[in-house]
């Protein structure tokens, strides 16, 4: 099956339920119809997860860090980060140091966001069209690489 190599198709719940009713030859009329359809979709996704049917893949990515730059774009297909490290060196001298992911309130409570050094924490902002990751402290040199494992959204169906 051909794919488009795009990832922009995204129905909201109301449109998804409306489409399902139309395919059944019915019409979405009440809030109760929407509520039961939402419950059915939740049960269906739980069933899929139990059967091992995933709507994403797990991939690895890396971003060379730039001294003095705190925020970096992730691929638009990123659903979520599973784990992340800061890599220094290459080949036999390579070293990976685990870093933690912090929540929005925790990142907001950092008093000095302009500190520099080897990053030890990241804040993931998935609310933008392109997900962004912010390092803290801000990298102090270009010898660091941010390596991460992420859930990648599958390609849209082709025409």
Coordinates of C-alpha atoms in Angstrom, one line a residue:
X1 CA 0.0 0.0 0.0
X2 CA 1.4 3.4 -0.9
X3 CA 1.6 6.1 1.7
X4 CA 1.9 9.8 1.4
X5 CA 4.8 10.3 3.8
X6 CA 2.5 12.9 5.5
X7 CA 1.1 12.8 9.0
X8 CA -1.5 15.6 9.0
X9 CA -4.8 13.7 8.8
X10 CA -6.4 13.9 12.3
X11 CA -10.1 13.7 12.9
X12 CA -11.4 15.0 16.2
X13 CA -13.7 12.8 18.2
X14 CA -17.0 14.4 17.0
X15 CA -16.1 14.0 13.3
X16 CA -14.9 10.5 13.8
X17 CA -18.2 9.5 15.5
X18 CA -20.3 11.3 12.9
X19 CA -18.4 9.4 10.1
X20 CA -19.1 6.1 11.9
X21 CA -22.8 6.8 12.1
X22 CA -22.9 7.8 8.5
X23 CA -21.2 4.6 7.4
X24 CA -23.9 2.7 9.3
X25 CA -26.6 4.6 7.6
X26 CA -27.6 6.4 10.8
X27 CA -27.5 10.0 12.0
X28 CA -25.8 11.3 15.2
X29 CA -28.7 13.0 17.0
X30 CA -28.2 13.1 20.7
X31 CA -25.4 13.7 23.2
X32 CA -26.1 10.2 24.5
X33 CA -25.2 8.8 21.1
X34 CA -21.9 10.6 21.3
X35 CA -21.2 9.4 24.9
X36 CA -21.9 5.8 24.0
X37 CA -19.8 6.0 20.9
X38 CA -16.9 7.5 22.9
X39 CA -17.2 4.7 25.4
X40 CA -17.1 2.1 22.6
X41 CA -14.0 3.7 21.0
X42 CA -12.2 3.6 24.4
X43 CA -13.1 -0.1 24.8
X44 CA -11.9 -0.7 21.2
X45 CA -8.5 0.9 21.7
X46 CA -8.1 -1.1 24.9
X47 CA -8.8 -4.2 23.0
X48 CA -6.4 -3.3 20.3
X49 CA -3.7 -2.6 22.8
X50 CA -4.3 -6.0 24.5
X51 CA -3.9 -7.7 21.1
X52 CA -0.7 -5.8 20.4
X53 CA -2.1 -3.6 17.6
X54 CA -0.3 -0.3 17.9
X55 CA -1.0 2.9 16.0
X56 CA 2.6 4.0 16.2
X57 CA 6.2 2.8 15.9
X58 CA 9.1 3.2 18.2
X59 CA 12.1 4.9 16.7
X60 CA 15.4 6.5 17.8
X61 CA 16.3 10.1 17.1
X62 CA 19.2 12.4 17.9
X63 CA 19.9 16.1 17.9
X64 CA 23.3 17.6 18.1
X65 CA 23.1 20.3 20.8
X66 CA 24.3 23.9 20.2
X67 CA 26.0 25.8 23.0
X68 CA 23.6 28.5 24.3
X69 CA 20.4 27.0 22.7
X70 CA 17.8 25.6 25.0
X71 CA 14.9 24.6 22.8
X72 CA 14.9 22.2 19.8
X73 CA 12.2 20.9 17.4
X74 CA 11.3 17.3 17.4
X75 CA 9.8 15.6 14.3
X76 CA 6.2 16.5 13.8
X77 CA 5.3 12.8 13.9
X78 CA 6.4 12.5 17.6
X79 CA 3.6 11.3 19.9
X80 CA 5.7 11.1 23.0
X81 CA 9.2 10.4 24.3
X82 CA 9.9 7.1 25.9
X83 CA 13.4 7.7 27.2
X84 CA 16.3 10.1 26.6
X85 CA 20.1 10.5 27.2
X86 CA 22.8 13.0 26.7
X87 CA 25.6 11.4 24.6
X88 CA 29.2 12.6 24.8
X89 CA 32.1 11.3 22.7
X90 CA 31.9 8.9 19.8
X91 CA 32.9 5.3 19.1
X92 CA 34.7 3.6 22.0
X93 CA 34.8 6.8 24.0
X94 CA 31.0 7.3 23.8
X95 CA 29.1 7.8 27.1
X96 CA 25.4 8.1 27.6
X97 CA 24.0 9.9 30.6
X98 CA 20.3 9.5 31.4
X99 CA 18.4 12.7 31.9
X100 CA 15.0 13.1 33.4
X101 CA 11.8 14.5 31.9
X102 CA 10.0 17.1 34.0
X103 CA 6.5 18.4 33.9
X104 CA 5.4 21.9 33.0
X105 CA 4.9 23.0 36.7
X106 CA 8.3 21.6 37.6
X107 CA 10.0 23.4 34.6
X108 CA 8.1 26.6 35.4
X109 CA 9.4 26.5 39.0
X110 CA 13.1 26.4 38.0
X111 CA 14.3 29.8 39.2
X112 CA 17.2 30.3 36.8
X113 CA 16.3 28.9 33.4
X114 CA 19.4 30.6 31.9
X115 CA 22.0 28.4 33.7
X116 CA 24.4 26.6 31.5
X117 CA 26.1 23.3 31.8
X118 CA 25.5 19.6 30.8
X119 CA 21.7 19.2 30.5
X120 CA 20.2 17.0 33.2
X121 CA 16.5 17.6 32.6
X122 CA 14.2 18.2 29.6
X123 CA 10.7 19.6 29.3
X124 CA 8.6 18.3 26.4
X125 CA 6.0 20.7 24.9
X126 CA 3.6 18.7 22.8
X127 CA 1.0 21.4 22.5
X128 CA 2.5 23.1 19.5
X129 CA 2.1 21.8 16.0
X130 CA 5.7 20.8 16.1
X131 CA 6.7 19.2 19.5
X132 CA 9.6 21.0 21.2
X133 CA 12.1 19.8 23.8
X134 CA 13.7 22.3 26.2
X135 CA 17.0 21.5 27.9
X136 CA 18.0 22.5 31.4
X137 CA 20.6 23.7 32.1
X138 CA 21.2 25.1 28.6
X139 CA 24.1 23.3 26.9
X140 CA 27.4 25.0 27.5
X141 CA 29.2 23.5 24.5
X142 CA 28.5 21.6 21.3
X143 CA 30.0 18.3 22.4
X144 CA 26.6 16.9 23.6
X145 CA 24.0 15.0 21.5
X146 CA 20.4 14.5 22.7
X147 CA 19.5 10.9 21.9
X148 CA 15.9 9.9 22.4
X149 CA 13.5 7.0 21.8
X150 CA 10.0 8.1 20.7
X151 CA 6.6 6.9 19.7
X152 CA 6.2 7.9 16.0
X153 CA 2.8 8.4 14.4
X154 CA 2.2 6.2 11.4
X155 CA 2.0 7.7 7.9
X156 CA -1.4 8.7 6.5
X157 CA -3.0 6.3 4.0
X158 CA -2.1 7.0 0.4
X159 CA -4.6 7.9 -2.3

